[in-house]
Structure formats: structure tokens, C-alpha cells
Coordinates of C-alpha atoms in Angstrom, one line a residue:
M1174 CA 0.0 0.0 0.0
S1175 CA 1.0 3.6 -0.5
H1176 CA 2.2 5.6 2.4
T1177 CA 1.5 9.2 1.3
S1178 CA 1.0 11.5 4.3
E1179 CA -1.3 13.9 2.5
F1180 CA -4.9 13.0 1.9
T1181 CA -6.1 13.6 -1.7
P1182 CA -9.8 13.5 -2.5
S1183 CA -10.6 11.2 -5.4
G1184 CA -13.5 13.4 -6.5
Q1185 CA -15.6 10.2 -6.9
L1186 CA -18.3 8.5 -4.8
Q1187 CA -19.3 4.9 -4.5
L1188 CA -22.6 3.6 -3.3
G1189 CA -23.4 0.4 -1.3
V1190 CA -26.7 -1.0 -0.1
F1191 CA -27.2 -2.2 3.5
F1192 CA -29.9 -4.9 3.7
Q1193 CA -30.4 -4.5 7.5
G1194 CA -32.7 -7.2 8.7
V1195 CA -33.7 -6.3 12.3
N1196 CA -34.4 -2.6 12.3
S1197 CA -36.9 0.2 13.0
G1198 CA -36.4 2.0 9.7
T1199 CA -38.1 -0.3 7.2
V1200 CA -41.7 0.4 6.2
W1201 CA -43.8 -2.8 6.8
K1202 CA -47.3 -1.5 6.1
A1203 CA -46.9 -0.2 2.5
A1204 CA -48.7 -2.2 -0.1
D1205 CA -45.5 -3.0 -2.0
S1206 CA -43.5 -4.0 1.2
G1207 CA -42.0 -7.4 0.6
S1208 CA -40.4 -10.2 2.6
Q1209 CA -37.1 -9.8 4.5
T1210 CA -36.3 -13.5 4.2
D1211 CA -37.4 -14.6 0.8
F1212 CA -34.5 -14.9 -1.7
E1213 CA -36.4 -12.9 -4.2
S1214 CA -36.0 -9.8 -2.0
F1215 CA -32.2 -10.3 -1.8
R1216 CA -32.0 -10.9 -5.6
R1217 CA -34.1 -7.9 -6.5
I1218 CA -32.1 -5.5 -4.4
A1219 CA -28.7 -6.9 -5.4
Q1220 CA -29.5 -6.8 -9.1
T1221 CA -31.0 -3.3 -8.9
A1222 CA -27.9 -2.1 -7.1
E1223 CA -25.6 -3.8 -9.7
R1224 CA -27.6 -2.1 -12.5
G1225 CA -26.8 1.2 -10.6
L1226 CA -23.1 0.3 -10.5
F1227 CA -23.2 0.0 -6.7
A1228 CA -19.9 -1.2 -5.3
A1229 CA -21.3 -3.5 -2.6
F1230 CA -24.3 -5.4 -1.2
F1231 CA -24.0 -5.4 2.6
L1232 CA -25.7 -7.8 4.9
G1233 CA -26.2 -7.2 8.6
E1234 CA -26.1 -10.0 11.2
G1235 CA -28.3 -10.9 14.1
L1236 CA -27.0 -13.7 16.4
R1237 CA -30.1 -13.6 18.6
L1238 CA -33.6 -12.1 18.2
R1239 CA -34.2 -8.9 20.0
E1240 CA -36.7 -9.3 22.8
H1241 CA -39.5 -7.1 24.0
L1242 CA -40.4 -7.4 27.7
G1243 CA -38.9 -10.8 27.8
R1244 CA -40.4 -12.1 24.6
P1245 CA -39.3 -12.0 20.9
H1246 CA -40.1 -8.6 19.5
A1247 CA -43.2 -9.0 17.3
L1248 CA -42.4 -5.6 15.6
D1249 CA -39.0 -6.7 14.4
V1250 CA -37.9 -9.0 11.6
A1251 CA -38.3 -12.5 13.0
G1252 CA -35.2 -14.1 11.5
R1253 CA -32.9 -13.8 8.5
P1254 CA -30.8 -16.2 6.5
D1255 CA -27.1 -16.7 7.3
A1256 CA -25.2 -13.9 5.6
Q1257 CA -22.6 -16.0 3.8
T1258 CA -25.2 -18.5 2.6
A1259 CA -27.3 -15.7 1.1
L1260 CA -24.3 -14.0 -0.4
A1261 CA -23.1 -17.2 -2.0
A1262 CA -26.5 -17.5 -3.7
L1263 CA -26.3 -13.9 -4.8
A1264 CA -22.8 -14.5 -6.3
A1265 CA -24.6 -16.8 -8.9
V1266 CA -27.0 -14.1 -10.0
T1267 CA -24.7 -11.1 -10.1
T1268 CA -21.4 -10.4 -11.8
S1269 CA -19.8 -7.3 -10.4
I1270 CA -21.2 -6.1 -7.1
G1271 CA -19.3 -6.8 -3.9
L1272 CA -20.7 -9.1 -1.3
V1273 CA -20.2 -8.0 2.3
A1274 CA -20.9 -10.4 5.2
T1275 CA -21.1 -9.1 8.8
Q1276 CA -19.4 -11.6 10.9
N1277 CA -18.6 -11.5 14.6
T1278 CA -15.1 -12.1 15.9
T1279 CA -16.4 -13.1 19.4
Y1280 CA -18.5 -16.1 18.3
N1281 CA -16.5 -17.4 15.3
D1282 CA -13.1 -19.2 15.1
P1283 CA -10.5 -17.5 12.9
A1284 CA -9.4 -20.6 10.8
D1285 CA -13.0 -21.6 10.1
L1286 CA -14.2 -18.0 9.3
A1287 CA -11.2 -17.3 7.1
H1288 CA -11.9 -20.5 5.1
R1289 CA -15.6 -19.6 4.6
L1290 CA -14.8 -16.1 3.6
S1291 CA -12.1 -17.4 1.2
S1292 CA -14.7 -19.8 -0.3
L1293 CA -17.1 -16.9 -0.9
D1294 CA -14.3 -14.8 -2.4
L1295 CA -13.2 -17.6 -4.8
L1296 CA -16.8 -18.5 -5.8
S1297 CA -17.6 -14.9 -6.5
G1298 CA -14.5 -14.1 -8.5
G1299 CA -13.0 -11.8 -5.9
R1300 CA -16.0 -9.9 -4.7
A1301 CA -16.2 -10.9 -1.0
A1302 CA -15.8 -8.7 2.0
W1303 CA -16.0 -9.1 5.8
N1304 CA -17.6 -6.5 8.0
I1305 CA -15.8 -7.0 11.3
V1306 CA -18.0 -6.7 14.4
T1307 CA -17.4 -7.5 18.1
T1308 CA -19.8 -8.5 20.9
D1309 CA -19.1 -9.1 24.6
N1310 CA -22.5 -9.7 26.2
A1311 CA -23.5 -13.1 27.7
W1312 CA -27.1 -12.7 26.4
T1313 CA -25.9 -13.1 22.8
G1314 CA -23.3 -15.6 24.0
A1315 CA -25.9 -17.9 25.4
N1316 CA -26.5 -19.1 21.9
F1317 CA -23.0 -20.4 21.7
R1318 CA -21.1 -23.1 23.6
R1319 CA -18.6 -20.6 25.0
G1320 CA -21.3 -18.1 26.1
G1321 CA -20.4 -14.5 26.8
Y1322 CA -16.7 -14.8 27.8
L1323 CA -15.2 -11.5 26.9
D1324 CA -14.7 -8.5 29.2
H1325 CA -15.8 -5.3 27.4
A1326 CA -12.2 -4.0 27.4
D1327 CA -11.0 -7.1 25.6
R1328 CA -13.3 -6.9 22.6
Y1329 CA -10.8 -5.2 20.3
T1330 CA -7.8 -6.9 21.7
H1331 CA -9.4 -10.2 20.9
A1332 CA -10.7 -8.9 17.5
E1333 CA -7.2 -7.7 16.5
A1334 CA -5.6 -11.1 17.2
F1335 CA -8.5 -12.7 15.3
V1336 CA -8.1 -10.5 12.2
E1337 CA -4.3 -10.8 12.2
T1338 CA -4.6 -14.6 12.3
A1339 CA -7.2 -14.5 9.4
K1340 CA -4.9 -12.3 7.4
R1341 CA -2.0 -14.7 7.9
I1342 CA -4.1 -17.5 6.7
W1343 CA -5.1 -15.6 3.6
D1344 CA -1.5 -14.6 3.0
A1345 CA -0.1 -18.1 3.4
W1346 CA -0.8 -19.4 -0.1
D1347 CA 1.7 -18.3 -2.8
E1348 CA 1.2 -18.1 -6.6
D1349 CA 3.3 -21.2 -7.1
G1350 CA 1.2 -23.4 -4.8
T1351 CA 3.6 -23.1 -1.8
V1352 CA 1.6 -22.9 1.4
R1353 CA 2.8 -21.7 4.8
R1354 CA 1.5 -23.3 8.0
V1355 CA -0.1 -20.7 10.3
H1356 CA 0.2 -21.0 14.1
H1357 CA -1.3 -18.6 16.7
S1358 CA -1.5 -19.2 20.5
G1359 CA -3.4 -16.6 22.5
K1360 CA -5.6 -15.9 25.4
H1361 CA -8.9 -17.1 23.8
Y1362 CA -7.9 -19.7 21.2
T1363 CA -5.0 -21.6 19.6
V1364 CA -4.8 -22.1 15.8
D1365 CA -2.5 -24.5 14.0
V1366 CA -3.7 -24.7 10.4
T1367 CA -2.5 -25.2 6.8
P1368 CA -4.8 -23.1 4.7
R1369 CA -6.8 -25.1 2.1
L1370 CA -7.7 -22.5 -0.5
P1371 CA -5.5 -20.4 -2.9
R1372 CA -5.9 -16.6 -3.2
S1373 CA -8.8 -15.1 -5.0
A1374 CA -8.7 -12.7 -7.9
Q1375 CA -8.5 -9.8 -5.4
Y1376 CA -5.9 -11.6 -3.2
R1377 CA -8.1 -11.7 -0.1
P1378 CA -11.5 -10.4 1.1
V1379 CA -11.9 -6.6 1.6
L1380 CA -12.2 -5.7 5.3
F1381 CA -15.0 -3.3 6.6
Q1382 CA -15.3 -2.1 10.2
A1383 CA -18.1 -0.2 11.9
G1384 CA -17.0 0.6 15.5
D1385 CA -17.0 4.3 16.3
S1386 CA -15.4 4.4 19.8
P1387 CA -11.8 5.6 20.0
E1388 CA -10.7 1.9 20.2
G1389 CA -12.9 1.1 17.2
R1390 CA -11.4 3.9 15.2
D1391 CA -7.9 2.9 16.0
F1392 CA -8.7 -0.7 15.1
A1393 CA -10.1 0.4 11.8
A1394 CA -7.0 2.6 11.1
R1395 CA -4.8 -0.5 11.6
Q1396 CA -6.8 -3.2 10.0
A1397 CA -9.7 -2.0 7.8
D1398 CA -10.0 -1.2 4.1
V1399 CA -13.3 0.6 4.6
I1400 CA -15.1 2.1 7.5
F1401 CA -18.9 1.8 7.7
S1402 CA -19.3 5.1 9.6
A1403 CA -22.1 6.9 11.4
H1404 CA -21.1 10.4 10.1
P1405 CA -23.0 11.3 7.0
Q1406 CA -23.5 15.1 7.5
L1407 CA -20.8 17.1 5.7
E1408 CA -19.1 19.0 8.5
D1409 CA -19.2 15.9 10.8
A1410 CA -18.0 13.7 7.9
L1411 CA -15.1 16.1 7.3
A1412 CA -14.1 16.0 11.0
F1413 CA -14.3 12.2 11.0
R1414 CA -12.2 12.0 7.9
R1415 CA -9.5 14.2 9.5
D1416 CA -9.5 12.0 12.6
I1417 CA -9.3 8.7 10.6
V1418 CA -6.4 10.1 8.5
E1419 CA -4.5 11.0 11.6
R1420 CA -5.0 7.6 13.1
T1421 CA -4.2 5.9 9.8
L1422 CA -0.9 7.7 9.5
R1423 CA 0.0 6.9 13.2
A1424 CA -0.7 3.2 12.3
G1425 CA 2.0 3.5 9.5
R1426 CA -0.4 3.5 6.6
G1427 CA -1.1 6.0 3.9
A1428 CA -3.5 8.9 4.2
N1429 CA -5.8 7.5 1.5
D1430 CA -5.6 3.8 2.6
V1431 CA -8.9 3.7 4.5
K1432 CA -12.2 4.4 2.6
I1433 CA -15.2 5.9 4.5
M1434 CA -18.8 5.0 3.6
P1435 CA -21.4 6.3 6.1
A1436 CA -24.8 4.7 6.6
S1437 CA -27.5 6.8 5.0
E1438 CA -31.2 7.0 4.1
F1439 CA -32.4 8.6 0.9
I1440 CA -35.9 10.0 0.4
L1441 CA -36.1 11.4 -3.1
A1442 CA -38.7 12.7 -5.5
A1443 CA -38.9 14.9 -8.7
T1444 CA -39.4 18.1 -6.7
P1445 CA -38.4 19.3 -3.2
E1446 CA -42.1 19.6 -2.2
Q1447 CA -42.9 16.0 -3.3
A1448 CA -39.8 14.8 -1.4
L1449 CA -41.0 16.4 1.8
E1450 CA -44.5 14.9 1.4
K1451 CA -42.9 11.5 0.8
K1452 CA -40.7 11.9 3.9
A1453 CA -43.8 12.6 6.0
W1454 CA -45.5 9.5 4.6
V1455 CA -42.4 7.4 5.3
R1456 CA -42.1 8.6 8.8
N1457 CA -45.8 8.0 9.5
L1458 CA -45.4 4.3 8.4
Q1459 CA -42.0 3.8 10.1
I1460 CA -43.4 4.8 13.5
G1461 CA -47.1 3.8 13.8
P1462 CA -49.0 3.7 17.1
E1463 CA -47.8 0.2 18.1
Q1464 CA -44.2 1.0 17.3
A1465 CA -44.3 4.3 19.3
I1466 CA -45.6 2.5 22.4
A1467 CA -43.2 -0.4 22.1
Y1468 CA -40.3 2.0 21.7
L1469 CA -41.0 3.5 25.1
E1470 CA -41.7 0.1 26.6
Q1471 CA -38.1 -0.9 25.8
F1472 CA -36.9 1.9 28.1
W1473 CA -39.7 1.7 30.7
G1474 CA -39.4 -2.1 31.1
R1475 CA -43.1 -2.4 31.5
E1476 CA -46.4 -2.6 29.6
L1477 CA -47.6 0.8 28.4
Q1478 CA -50.5 -0.3 26.2
G1479 CA -53.0 1.7 28.3
Y1480 CA -51.4 5.0 27.1
D1481 CA -52.7 6.9 24.1
P1482 CA -49.9 7.1 21.4
D1483 CA -51.3 10.6 20.6
G1484 CA -51.2 11.7 24.2
P1485 CA -48.4 12.8 26.5
L1486 CA -45.5 10.5 27.6
P1487 CA -46.2 8.1 30.5
D1488 CA -46.3 9.8 33.9
I1489 CA -45.2 6.6 35.7
D1490 CA -41.5 5.8 36.2
P1491 CA -39.6 2.9 34.5
L1492 CA -39.3 -0.4 36.3
V1493 CA -35.6 -0.6 35.3
E1494 CA -32.6 1.5 36.2
E1495 CA -30.6 0.6 33.1
T1496 CA -31.7 -1.1 29.9
S1497 CA -30.1 -4.4 28.9
E1498 CA -28.6 -6.1 25.9
T1499 CA -31.9 -8.0 25.2
R1500 CA -33.4 -4.9 23.7
G1501 CA -30.8 -4.3 21.0
S1502 CA -27.9 -2.0 20.6
G1503 CA -30.1 1.1 20.2
F1504 CA -31.5 0.6 23.7
H1505 CA -28.6 -1.1 25.6
G1506 CA -27.1 0.8 28.5
A1507 CA -29.5 3.6 28.7
K1508 CA -30.2 5.1 32.1
A1509 CA -33.9 4.5 32.0
R1510 CA -35.1 6.6 35.0
Q1511 CA -32.9 9.6 34.1
L1512 CA -33.9 9.3 30.4
A1513 CA -37.6 9.2 31.3
D1514 CA -37.4 12.5 33.2
Q1515 CA -35.5 14.2 30.4
W1516 CA -37.9 12.9 27.7
R1517 CA -41.0 13.9 29.6
A1518 CA -39.6 17.5 30.0
E1519 CA -38.6 17.7 26.4
A1520 CA -41.9 16.4 25.1
A1521 CA -43.9 18.8 27.3
E1522 CA -41.7 21.7 26.3
K1523 CA -42.2 21.0 22.6
G1524 CA -45.8 19.9 22.9
L1525 CA -45.1 16.4 21.4
S1526 CA -47.3 13.3 21.8
I1527 CA -45.7 9.9 22.3
R1528 CA -45.9 9.1 18.6
Q1529 CA -44.5 12.5 17.6
F1530 CA -41.7 12.3 20.2
V1531 CA -40.7 8.7 19.2
S1532 CA -40.8 9.6 15.5
A1533 CA -38.4 12.5 16.1
K1534 CA -36.1 10.3 18.2
T1535 CA -35.9 7.6 15.5
S1536 CA -36.1 9.7 12.4
R1537 CA -32.5 9.3 11.3
G1538 CA -32.5 13.0 10.7
D1539 CA -28.7 13.2 10.7
S1540 CA -28.3 10.4 8.2
T1541 CA -31.2 11.2 5.8
F1542 CA -30.8 12.9 2.5
T1543 CA -34.2 14.3 1.5
G1544 CA -34.9 16.4 -1.7
S1545 CA -35.3 16.3 -5.4
Y1546 CA -32.9 14.2 -7.4
T1547 CA -31.0 17.4 -8.6
Q1548 CA -30.9 18.8 -5.0
V1549 CA -29.4 15.7 -3.5
A1550 CA -27.0 15.2 -6.4
D1551 CA -25.7 18.7 -5.9
R1552 CA -25.2 18.0 -2.2
L1553 CA -23.4 14.7 -2.9
A1554 CA -21.1 16.4 -5.4
E1555 CA -19.8 18.6 -2.6
Y1556 CA -18.9 15.5 -0.6
A1557 CA -16.9 14.2 -3.6
R1558 CA -15.2 17.5 -4.1
T1559 CA -14.1 17.8 -0.5
G1560 CA -13.3 14.1 0.1
A1561 CA -15.5 14.0 3.2
V1562 CA -16.5 10.4 2.3
D1563 CA -15.7 7.9 -0.4
G1564 CA -19.4 6.9 -0.8
F1565 CA -22.6 6.1 1.1
N1566 CA -24.0 2.8 2.3
I1567 CA -27.8 3.2 1.7
S1568 CA -30.3 1.7 4.1
P1569 CA -33.5 1.3 2.0
W1570 CA -36.7 2.2 3.8
L1571 CA -38.7 -0.2 1.6
I1572 CA -37.9 -3.8 0.6
P1573 CA -37.4 -4.8 -2.2
S1574 CA -38.0 -1.7 -4.4
G1575 CA -36.2 0.9 -2.2
L1576 CA -33.3 1.5 -4.5
D1577 CA -35.4 2.0 -7.7
D1578 CA -35.6 5.8 -7.6
I1579 CA -31.9 6.0 -6.6
V1580 CA -30.7 3.9 -9.5
N1581 CA -33.2 5.3 -12.0
H1582 CA -32.9 9.0 -11.2
L1583 CA -30.1 9.9 -8.7
V1584 CA -27.3 7.8 -10.3
P1585 CA -27.7 9.5 -13.7
E1586 CA -27.6 12.9 -12.0
L1587 CA -24.3 12.0 -10.2
Q1588 CA -22.8 10.7 -13.4
E1589 CA -23.7 13.9 -15.2
R1590 CA -21.7 15.7 -12.5
G1591 CA -18.7 13.4 -13.0
V1592 CA -18.7 12.2 -9.5
Y1593 CA -20.0 8.6 -10.0
P1594 CA -18.7 5.8 -12.2
T1595 CA -20.2 5.0 -15.6
Q1596 CA -18.9 1.5 -15.5
Y1597 CA -17.3 -0.9 -13.0
A1598 CA -13.5 -0.3 -12.8
G1599 CA -12.8 -4.0 -12.7
T1600 CA -14.1 -7.4 -11.8
T1601 CA -13.2 -7.4 -8.1
L1602 CA -14.5 -5.5 -5.2
R1603 CA -11.0 -4.3 -4.4
E1604 CA -10.7 -2.8 -7.9
N1605 CA -14.1 -1.2 -7.8
L1606 CA -13.5 0.5 -4.4
G1607 CA -10.0 1.6 -5.3
V1608 CA -8.5 -0.4 -2.4
A1609 CA -4.9 -1.4 -2.8
T1610 CA -3.8 -5.1 -2.9
P1611 CA -2.2 -6.1 0.4
V1612 CA 1.5 -6.5 0.7
R1613 CA 2.6 -9.6 2.7
S1614 CA 5.1 -8.9 5.4
A1615 CA 8.6 -10.3 5.4
A1616 CA 7.9 -12.2 8.6
D1617 CA 5.1 -14.1 6.9
A1618 CA 7.2 -14.7 3.8
S1619 CA 9.8 -16.5 6.0
T1620 CA 7.4 -18.9 7.6
P1621 CA 8.1 -22.6 6.8
T1622 CA 6.3 -23.9 3.7
V1623 CA 4.7 -27.0 2.3
Q1624 CA 3.7 -27.7 -1.3
A1625 CA 0.0 -28.1 -2.1
Q1626 CA -2.2 -28.5 -5.1
A1627 CA -4.4 -25.5 -6.0

């Protein structure tokens, strides 16, 4: 990789699509809302994205169903196919789009996961990627033999050893069929493996990372090719870029080595007025009466069905002091009693009902681009000019047709402005993202070797 110390904007943007699964942003009640688990939904979105020259199709991961008052949450998606299984199927019906699997370092083993990701990479012709996530809670861990065994402070220490081991496994196979045996002995696992698969057309899977804590940012600066960030607004995105460049340089990498693609929602129409009307319709369906009450119940820890969703916030206190992992990452760790007091005061001051208040809290305002196709294209062109981001990872609010207006109308506007590709740069995800091919370290090159058949 290059080691330039000055960041240089490419002037280009890439798009990805984030098929979320469990979420509160998808519209369920629209007439054309489809299944979140049928393969047809995955195929439709992936092929639409590929028609729009999207760089990547990105699958989230849920290792356990989110619960609501001790029961599976009826207002969430009730399951999803395994990410790598779904992506392998999509590899057969697409030709160019990248296939990104969210996979957890805590509940996988490095040799096994490295092999499965290598398999996807080879089967897809060099289009696989791994979105690296960590977990430390015992509630999720109860689904696994080991349970929740990591201290919170150990998440990234463990993840770094995991990723380094996976990289060594991917680096171990030479062009001439020479294979190095890989050994790792650490606090949580021991690996002694001779890798079974040769390199793919892109050398090894591209690495995404989404943690936003200081530890997560440093981890990404050392290990990731792309950051799936939470900073889509221009000034915030520019500050995040500067921070990541500084961390990347401290890690001994080049200023342009880590790409940034924030999560975003797009609500578009032919005119600004139509876009605002559409946004109001989307928000009304995203947060209906049932969702509004259930949202507060996740913090109150008690039934609130007796309260009018169009009335004031509950006057009773939560039953819990702090919310738990069972309610999902958006609720975990909140100081429930303190939050209830703050929210009641805020809602009263602004004259908001339960439904209005919850809609405002969950509106994704900071990550939503609303406007006409030309308005939004002009805004995005400024991101490309300044280098604030390298692209956007779009979360569709409707499945499976949520990308249609973006591909049909926004992409041509971006192409006219010269900030979006008019064809795929190559056949691999690494080529299409402009991510450099890894360089194997001298230490890895000196490892004892065996000869194998490719």
C-alpha cells in the first residue's frame, strides 16, 4: 500500500446498499413492502444495485432475536438467512457487485471463518468482504457453547488477534502453490492450520469495520480497508475524515488507505415539495401507534399499552434503572429513569405526543438525504469535491423496491456531475473500491512452507 502523508480527495463517490434485517427504519405496512427473508427480495435489491453500479451489497447480522419485555419482539424481523449463505446464492445471479458479510469475531473461530470467507471470495471471482464486528455480552453468547466470555475492554484486543490470524491464513498461499502453516497461540484460542484455499482474484476479502469508539477507530485505522461510519453530514464527515487520516498515519499506513462510507437513508422525488411529502409518509409508516408505544416500553421495562400514542409521555417511572442487551444496541445501556425524566420534560416543552416524540427520536435525521434528485446530487457532489467520504451505504426504507428511484434518477444525475462511475472499474470489489492489494510482510514470507495443489 502507499504511504502518502497527504490526503487527496478522489472526486468520486461509490454507493453500497445495506440490507439490514432487524431494524426500525423499514416500512412494513406499505402495499409493496416485501419479505425480509425470501431470496427474491435479496436478488431484486442486489441486481438493482448492480444495475446502478453499486460497489457493494452489505448484509447485517443478528445472532439472537431482539426481545421485548422478555419475549421475541413482534415488531422486528423474525429471522434472517445466514449472511454467507445468502451472499453465495447472490454470487450466482450477479457479476460485479461486492458481497459484504457481517461476521462477529467473538463467536467465530479464525481458521473456520477465514476459510468460509475465502470460499465466498473464490466462488464470486474476488467480490467478498468481511464487516468485522465484536460483541461481549452473555445474552448473545448464550446461543454459543462458550457463552459471553469477553470483558468489554477485551473486545478489540481479541478482534485484532482474530483479524491478524485470518490475514496470515489468507497470506499463506503463494502463486506457485507453496503454502505456509499458520500458528497462533493466544488468550482465547490456539490455531495451527495449513490453509486449504488459494488466493482469489482480489488476493483476499476486503475488510470493513463499523465501530465508532476511539478503540474502534484505532482498530479500523490499523486493520480495515473501509469504515462503515455513522457520520454522513458534511461537517461531521469532514471531521471524521481528518480523525481517521491522523489515526491511519499513526498506524504506519497511507492517508488514503482507508475508505469511508457512512450509513444513509435517501428519500427522493422529482421536486423538493414532493420529497417532503414523501418523507412525512415514510415517517408515518415507520413509526405507527404500536411502534411508538413499544419503543417507550423498551426503556420503561413495563407494559404501556394503556397509554394513548397521541397523548403525553407516561407519567409513571420505568421499572428498570438501566436497559439491557436483550433490547438491542439502540437501547442497551440507557439510564432509564434519568432518560424518562429528560424525555417527559422535552416532550412537554415541545408539545409532542408519544408518537411525535418517538418519530423525532428515530427519524434518522442526521443520516437522511431528502430532496429532489438534482438537489441531492448537488449536495453529494460537494462530498466528492471535499473528500468528506468515499461513498454512502444506503439503508432502503422499503424492501425490495427501495433502490429503484436512486438507480433510475439519482445515479444519472451523479454521473452527469462526473462524481460517479459510468462502468465498473474491474471485476473485483478491491478494484471497484480503489482499495490497494495487500503486501505480505517479510515475517510471513519467511514462515516454513509446504507444497500443495491449487
